[in-house]
PDB file of C-alpha atoms in Angstrom:
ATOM      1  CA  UNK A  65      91.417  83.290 111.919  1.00  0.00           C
ATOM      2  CA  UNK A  66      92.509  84.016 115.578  1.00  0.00           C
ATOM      3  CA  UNK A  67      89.908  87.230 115.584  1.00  0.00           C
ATOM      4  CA  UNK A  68      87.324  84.708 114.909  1.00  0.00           C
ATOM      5  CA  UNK A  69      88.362  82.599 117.070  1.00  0.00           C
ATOM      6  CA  UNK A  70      88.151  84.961 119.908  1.00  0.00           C
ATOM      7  CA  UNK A  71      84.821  85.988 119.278  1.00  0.00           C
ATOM      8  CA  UNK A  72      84.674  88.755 116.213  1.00  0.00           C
ATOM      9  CA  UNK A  73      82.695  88.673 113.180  1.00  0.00           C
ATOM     10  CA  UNK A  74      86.224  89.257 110.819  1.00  0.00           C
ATOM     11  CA  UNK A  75      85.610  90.447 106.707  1.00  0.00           C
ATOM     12  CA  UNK A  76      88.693  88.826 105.152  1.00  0.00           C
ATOM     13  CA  UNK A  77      89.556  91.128 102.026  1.00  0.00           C
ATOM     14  CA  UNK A  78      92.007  89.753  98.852  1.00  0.00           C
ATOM     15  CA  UNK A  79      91.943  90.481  95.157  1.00  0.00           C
ATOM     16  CA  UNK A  80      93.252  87.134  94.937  1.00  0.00           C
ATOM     17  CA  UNK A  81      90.902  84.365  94.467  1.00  0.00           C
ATOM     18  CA  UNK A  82      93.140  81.617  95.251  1.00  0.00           C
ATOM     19  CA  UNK A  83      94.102  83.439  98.395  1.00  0.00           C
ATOM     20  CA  UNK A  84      91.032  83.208  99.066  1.00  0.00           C
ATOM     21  CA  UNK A  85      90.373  79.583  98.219  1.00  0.00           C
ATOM     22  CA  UNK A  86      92.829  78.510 100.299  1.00  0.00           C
ATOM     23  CA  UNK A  87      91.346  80.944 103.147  1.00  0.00           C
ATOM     24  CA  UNK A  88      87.973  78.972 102.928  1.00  0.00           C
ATOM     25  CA  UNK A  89      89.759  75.599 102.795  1.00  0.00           C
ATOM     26  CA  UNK A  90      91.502  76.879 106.371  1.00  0.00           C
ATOM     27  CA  UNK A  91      88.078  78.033 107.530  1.00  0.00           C
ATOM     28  CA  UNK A  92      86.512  74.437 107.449  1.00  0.00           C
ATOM     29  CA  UNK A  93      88.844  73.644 110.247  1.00  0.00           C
ATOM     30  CA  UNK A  94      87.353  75.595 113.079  1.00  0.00           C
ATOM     31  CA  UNK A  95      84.185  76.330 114.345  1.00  0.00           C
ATOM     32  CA  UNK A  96      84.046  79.564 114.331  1.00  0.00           C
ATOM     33  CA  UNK A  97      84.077  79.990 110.410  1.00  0.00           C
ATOM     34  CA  UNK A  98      80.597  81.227 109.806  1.00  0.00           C
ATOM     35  CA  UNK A  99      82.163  84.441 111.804  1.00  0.00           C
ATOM     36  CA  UNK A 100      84.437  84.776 108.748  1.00  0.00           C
ATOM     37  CA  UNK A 101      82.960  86.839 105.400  1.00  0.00           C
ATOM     38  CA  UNK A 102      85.820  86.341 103.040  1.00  0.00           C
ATOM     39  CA  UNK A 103      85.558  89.076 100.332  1.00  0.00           C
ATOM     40  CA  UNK A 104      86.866  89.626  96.771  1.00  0.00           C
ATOM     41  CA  UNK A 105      88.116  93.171  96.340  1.00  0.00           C
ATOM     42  CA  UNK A 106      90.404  95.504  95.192  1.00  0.00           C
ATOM     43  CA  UNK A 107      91.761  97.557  98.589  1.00  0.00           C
ATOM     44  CA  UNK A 108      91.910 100.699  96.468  1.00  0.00           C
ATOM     45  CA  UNK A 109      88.671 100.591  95.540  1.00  0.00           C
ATOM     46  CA  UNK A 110      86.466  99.708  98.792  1.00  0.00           C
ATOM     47  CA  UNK A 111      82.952 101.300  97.962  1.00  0.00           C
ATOM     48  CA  UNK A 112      81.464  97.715  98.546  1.00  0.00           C
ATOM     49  CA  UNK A 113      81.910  98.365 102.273  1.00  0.00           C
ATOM     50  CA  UNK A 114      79.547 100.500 103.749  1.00  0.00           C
ATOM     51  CA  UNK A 115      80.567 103.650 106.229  1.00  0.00           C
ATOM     52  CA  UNK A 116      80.711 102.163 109.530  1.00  0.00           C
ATOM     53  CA  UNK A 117      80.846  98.800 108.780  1.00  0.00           C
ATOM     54  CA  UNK A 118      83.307  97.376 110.924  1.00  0.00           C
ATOM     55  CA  UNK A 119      84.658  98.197 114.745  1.00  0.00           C
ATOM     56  CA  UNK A 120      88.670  97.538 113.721  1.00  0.00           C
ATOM     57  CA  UNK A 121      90.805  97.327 110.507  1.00  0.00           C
ATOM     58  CA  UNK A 122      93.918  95.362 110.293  1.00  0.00           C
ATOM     59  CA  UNK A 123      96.364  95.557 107.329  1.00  0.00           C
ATOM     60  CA  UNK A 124     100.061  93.495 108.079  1.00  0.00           C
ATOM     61  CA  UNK A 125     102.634  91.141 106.592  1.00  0.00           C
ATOM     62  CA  UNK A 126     103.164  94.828 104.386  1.00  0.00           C
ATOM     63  CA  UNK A 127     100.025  94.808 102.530  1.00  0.00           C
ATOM     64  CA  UNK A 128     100.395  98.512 102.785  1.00  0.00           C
ATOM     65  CA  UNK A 129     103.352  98.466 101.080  1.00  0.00           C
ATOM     66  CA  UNK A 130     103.048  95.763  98.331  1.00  0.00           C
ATOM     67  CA  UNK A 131     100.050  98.605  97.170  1.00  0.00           C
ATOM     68  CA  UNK A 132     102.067 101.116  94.186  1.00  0.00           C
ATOM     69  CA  UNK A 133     101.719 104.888  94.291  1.00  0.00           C
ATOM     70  CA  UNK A 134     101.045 106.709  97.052  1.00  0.00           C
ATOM     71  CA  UNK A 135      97.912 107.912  95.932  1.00  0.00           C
ATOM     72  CA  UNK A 136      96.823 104.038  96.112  1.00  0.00           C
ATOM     73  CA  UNK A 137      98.250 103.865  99.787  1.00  0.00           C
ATOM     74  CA  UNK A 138      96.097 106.659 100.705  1.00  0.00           C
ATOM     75  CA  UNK A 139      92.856 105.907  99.283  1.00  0.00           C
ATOM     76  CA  UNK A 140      93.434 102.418 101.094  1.00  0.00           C
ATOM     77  CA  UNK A 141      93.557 104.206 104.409  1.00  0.00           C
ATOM     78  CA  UNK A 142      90.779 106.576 103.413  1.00  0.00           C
ATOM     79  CA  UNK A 143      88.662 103.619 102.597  1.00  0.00           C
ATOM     80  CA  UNK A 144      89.892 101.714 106.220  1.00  0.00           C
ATOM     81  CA  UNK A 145      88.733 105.883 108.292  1.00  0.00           C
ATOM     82  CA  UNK A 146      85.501 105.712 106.515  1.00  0.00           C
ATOM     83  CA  UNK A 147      84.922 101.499 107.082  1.00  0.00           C
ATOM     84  CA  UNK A 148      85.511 102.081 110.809  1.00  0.00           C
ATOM     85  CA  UNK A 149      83.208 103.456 112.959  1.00  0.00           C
ATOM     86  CA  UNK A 150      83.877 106.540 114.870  1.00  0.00           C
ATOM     87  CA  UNK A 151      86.499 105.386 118.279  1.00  0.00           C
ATOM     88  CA  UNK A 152      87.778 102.306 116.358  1.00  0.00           C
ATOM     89  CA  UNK A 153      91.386 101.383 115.743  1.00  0.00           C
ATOM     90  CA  UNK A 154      93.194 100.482 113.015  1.00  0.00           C
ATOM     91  CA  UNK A 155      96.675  98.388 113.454  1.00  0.00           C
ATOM     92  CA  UNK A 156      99.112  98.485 110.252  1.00  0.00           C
ATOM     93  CA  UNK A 157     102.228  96.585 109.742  1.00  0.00           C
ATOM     94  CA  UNK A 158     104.888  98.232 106.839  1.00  0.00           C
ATOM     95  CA  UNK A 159     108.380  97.581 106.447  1.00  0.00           C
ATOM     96  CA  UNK A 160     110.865 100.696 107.267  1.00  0.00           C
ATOM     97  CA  UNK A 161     112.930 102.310 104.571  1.00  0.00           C
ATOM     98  CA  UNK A 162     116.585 101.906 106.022  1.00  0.00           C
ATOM     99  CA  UNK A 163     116.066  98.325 107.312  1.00  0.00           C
ATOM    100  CA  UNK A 164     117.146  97.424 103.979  1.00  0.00           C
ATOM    101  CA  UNK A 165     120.711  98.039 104.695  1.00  0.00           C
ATOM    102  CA  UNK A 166     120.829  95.287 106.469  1.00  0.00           C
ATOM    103  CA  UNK A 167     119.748  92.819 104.142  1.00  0.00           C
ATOM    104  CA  UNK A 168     121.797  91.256 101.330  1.00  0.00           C
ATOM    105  CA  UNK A 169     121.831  94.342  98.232  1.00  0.00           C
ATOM    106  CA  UNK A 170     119.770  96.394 100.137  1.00  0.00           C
ATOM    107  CA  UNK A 171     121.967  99.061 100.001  1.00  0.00           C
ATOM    108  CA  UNK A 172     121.935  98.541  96.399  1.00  0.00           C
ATOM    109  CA  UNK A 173     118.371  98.701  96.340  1.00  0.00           C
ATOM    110  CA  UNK A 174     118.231 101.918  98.335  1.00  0.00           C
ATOM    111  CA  UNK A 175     120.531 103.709  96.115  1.00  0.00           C
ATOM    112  CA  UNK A 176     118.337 102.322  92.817  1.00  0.00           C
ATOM    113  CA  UNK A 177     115.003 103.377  94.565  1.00  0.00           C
ATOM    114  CA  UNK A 178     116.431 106.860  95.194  1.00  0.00           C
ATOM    115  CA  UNK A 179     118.127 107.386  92.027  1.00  0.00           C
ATOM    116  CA  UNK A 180     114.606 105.847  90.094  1.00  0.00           C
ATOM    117  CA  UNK A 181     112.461 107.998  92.257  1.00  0.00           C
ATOM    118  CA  UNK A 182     114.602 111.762  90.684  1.00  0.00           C
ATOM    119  CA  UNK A 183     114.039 110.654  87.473  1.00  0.00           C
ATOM    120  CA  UNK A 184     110.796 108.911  86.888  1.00  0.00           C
ATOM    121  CA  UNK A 185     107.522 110.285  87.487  1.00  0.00           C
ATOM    122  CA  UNK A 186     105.998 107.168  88.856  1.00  0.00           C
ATOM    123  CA  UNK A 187     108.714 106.233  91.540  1.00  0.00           C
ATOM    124  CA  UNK A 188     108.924 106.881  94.999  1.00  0.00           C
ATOM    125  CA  UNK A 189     112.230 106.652  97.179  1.00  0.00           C
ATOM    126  CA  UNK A 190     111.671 103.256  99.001  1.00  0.00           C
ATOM    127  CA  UNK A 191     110.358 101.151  95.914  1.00  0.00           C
ATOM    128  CA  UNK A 192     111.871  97.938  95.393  1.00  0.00           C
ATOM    129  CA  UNK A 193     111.182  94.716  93.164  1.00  0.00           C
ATOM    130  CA  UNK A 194     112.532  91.186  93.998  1.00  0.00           C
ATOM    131  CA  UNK A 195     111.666  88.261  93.874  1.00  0.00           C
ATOM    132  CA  UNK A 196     110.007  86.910  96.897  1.00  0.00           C
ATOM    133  CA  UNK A 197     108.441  83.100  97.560  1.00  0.00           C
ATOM    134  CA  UNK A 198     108.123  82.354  94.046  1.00  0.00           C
ATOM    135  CA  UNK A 199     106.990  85.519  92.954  1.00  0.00           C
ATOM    136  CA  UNK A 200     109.629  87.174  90.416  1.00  0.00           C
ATOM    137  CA  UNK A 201     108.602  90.621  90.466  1.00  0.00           C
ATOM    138  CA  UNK A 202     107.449  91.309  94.160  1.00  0.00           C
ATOM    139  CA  UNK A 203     106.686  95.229  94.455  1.00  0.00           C
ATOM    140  CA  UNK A 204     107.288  96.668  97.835  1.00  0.00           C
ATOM    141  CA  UNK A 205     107.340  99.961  99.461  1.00  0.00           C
ATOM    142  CA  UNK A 206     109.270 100.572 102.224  1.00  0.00           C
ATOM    143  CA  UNK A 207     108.286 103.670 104.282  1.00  0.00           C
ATOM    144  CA  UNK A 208     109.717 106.420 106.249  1.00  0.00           C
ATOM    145  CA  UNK A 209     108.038 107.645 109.837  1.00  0.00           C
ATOM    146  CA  UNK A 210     107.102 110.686 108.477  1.00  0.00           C
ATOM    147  CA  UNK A 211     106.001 109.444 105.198  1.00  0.00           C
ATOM    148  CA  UNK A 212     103.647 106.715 107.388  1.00  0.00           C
ATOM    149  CA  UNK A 213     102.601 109.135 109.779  1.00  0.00           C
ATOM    150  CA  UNK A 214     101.953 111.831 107.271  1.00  0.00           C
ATOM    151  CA  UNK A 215      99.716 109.537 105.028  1.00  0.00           C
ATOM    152  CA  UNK A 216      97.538 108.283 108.335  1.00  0.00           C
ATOM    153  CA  UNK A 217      96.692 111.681 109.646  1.00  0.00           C
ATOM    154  CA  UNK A 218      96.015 112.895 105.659  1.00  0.00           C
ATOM    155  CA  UNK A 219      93.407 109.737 106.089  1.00  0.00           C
ATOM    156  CA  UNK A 220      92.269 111.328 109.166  1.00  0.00           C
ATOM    157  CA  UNK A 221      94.336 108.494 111.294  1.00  0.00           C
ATOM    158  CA  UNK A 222      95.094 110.238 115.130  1.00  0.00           C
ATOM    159  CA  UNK A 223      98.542 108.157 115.981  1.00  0.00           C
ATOM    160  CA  UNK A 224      98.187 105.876 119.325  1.00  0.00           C
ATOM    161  CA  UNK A 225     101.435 104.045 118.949  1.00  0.00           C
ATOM    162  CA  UNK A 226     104.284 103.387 116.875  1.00  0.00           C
ATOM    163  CA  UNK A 227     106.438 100.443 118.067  1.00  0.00           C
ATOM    164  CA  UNK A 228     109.377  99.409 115.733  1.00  0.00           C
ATOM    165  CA  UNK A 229     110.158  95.644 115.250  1.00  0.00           C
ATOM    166  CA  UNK A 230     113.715  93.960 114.596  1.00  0.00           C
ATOM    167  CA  UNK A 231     113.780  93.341 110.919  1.00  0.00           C
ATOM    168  CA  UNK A 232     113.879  88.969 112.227  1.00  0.00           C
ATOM    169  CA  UNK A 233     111.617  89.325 114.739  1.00  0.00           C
ATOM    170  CA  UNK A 234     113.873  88.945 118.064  1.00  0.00           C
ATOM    171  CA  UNK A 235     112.638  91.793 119.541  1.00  0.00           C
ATOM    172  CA  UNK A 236     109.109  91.331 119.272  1.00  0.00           C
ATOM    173  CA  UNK A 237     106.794  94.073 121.300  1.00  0.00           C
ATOM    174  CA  UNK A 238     103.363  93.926 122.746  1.00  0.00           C
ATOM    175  CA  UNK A 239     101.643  96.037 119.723  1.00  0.00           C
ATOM    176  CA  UNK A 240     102.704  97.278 116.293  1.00  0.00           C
ATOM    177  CA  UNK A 241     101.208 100.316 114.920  1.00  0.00           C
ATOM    178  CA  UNK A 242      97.976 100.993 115.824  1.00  0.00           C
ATOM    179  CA  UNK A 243      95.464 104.310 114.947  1.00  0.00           C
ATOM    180  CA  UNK A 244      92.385 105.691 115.819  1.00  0.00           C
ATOM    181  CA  UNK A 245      90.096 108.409 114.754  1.00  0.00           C
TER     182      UNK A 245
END
């Protein structure tokens, strides 16, 4: 709600209805809420979005990475270089690979993910399931820079910046990730 609140016209995207429920509940609070479009949609499958249709993307809190198979991820950033009009920027939030080692069985998890990814075809080195705020089976892919950076200039992404964050959030920076084409 903040870009609305500072003057853009914001397309709020969820395949989740109640998500979006409680989006339009949150909306009734400010003024600005008629600069809000909330949309039902799967962020695979975008074709309800015109080319051009919007000056900025922004995927965080690892929406990237809750998305499985990285065919998925990229058509998601496809989508996002083809929504965005030519000079606009798009600002992504994913969670790195080895910052699991610092978190309790992440190491663990690493090792599964690895061993998982040689011997299943539909497994990639840096998927993980846990449970997470309720949710039992959370998916989440954690990337490497390459892998990121790779998949964003595939999508025709030009990198601008890539500023890592502490894993808690005591270092925060200016930016995060941010793209443009």
């Amino acid at each position: 709600m903040t870009l609305a609140e500072r003057g853009y016209r914001v397309i709020a995207i969820d395949l989740s209805q109640p998500m979006l429920e409680c989006l339009t509940q949150r909306l009734q609070e400010i003024p600005e809420h008629r600069r809000v479009q909330p949309i039902r949609a799967n962020l695979v499958e975008l074709d309800c979005l015109s080319d051009g249709a919007a000056d900025h993307a922004v995927c965080l809190f690892s929406t990237l990475g809750m998305i499985q198979g990285r065919a998925h991820r990229r058509s998601v950033l496809q989508h996002a270089a083809r929504i965005v009009r030519r000079g606009g920027s798009l600002i992504v939030h994913v969670h790195h690979r080895w910052a699991a080692i610092g978190e309790p069985g992440g190491t663990k998890r690493l090792i599964q993910s690895w061993l998982a990814s040689r011997v299943q075809a539909d497994r990639e080195f840096g998927d993980a399931v846990f449970p997470y705020r309720g949710l039992s089976q959370m998916f989440l892919h954690r990337f490497s820079r390459r892998e990121l950076m790779d998949d964003l200039q595939q999508a025709g992404w030009m990198i601008q910046d890539f500023v890592p964050l502490s894993v808690d959030g005591s270092s925060p920076h200016p930016s995060t990730l941010s793209f443009w084409k």
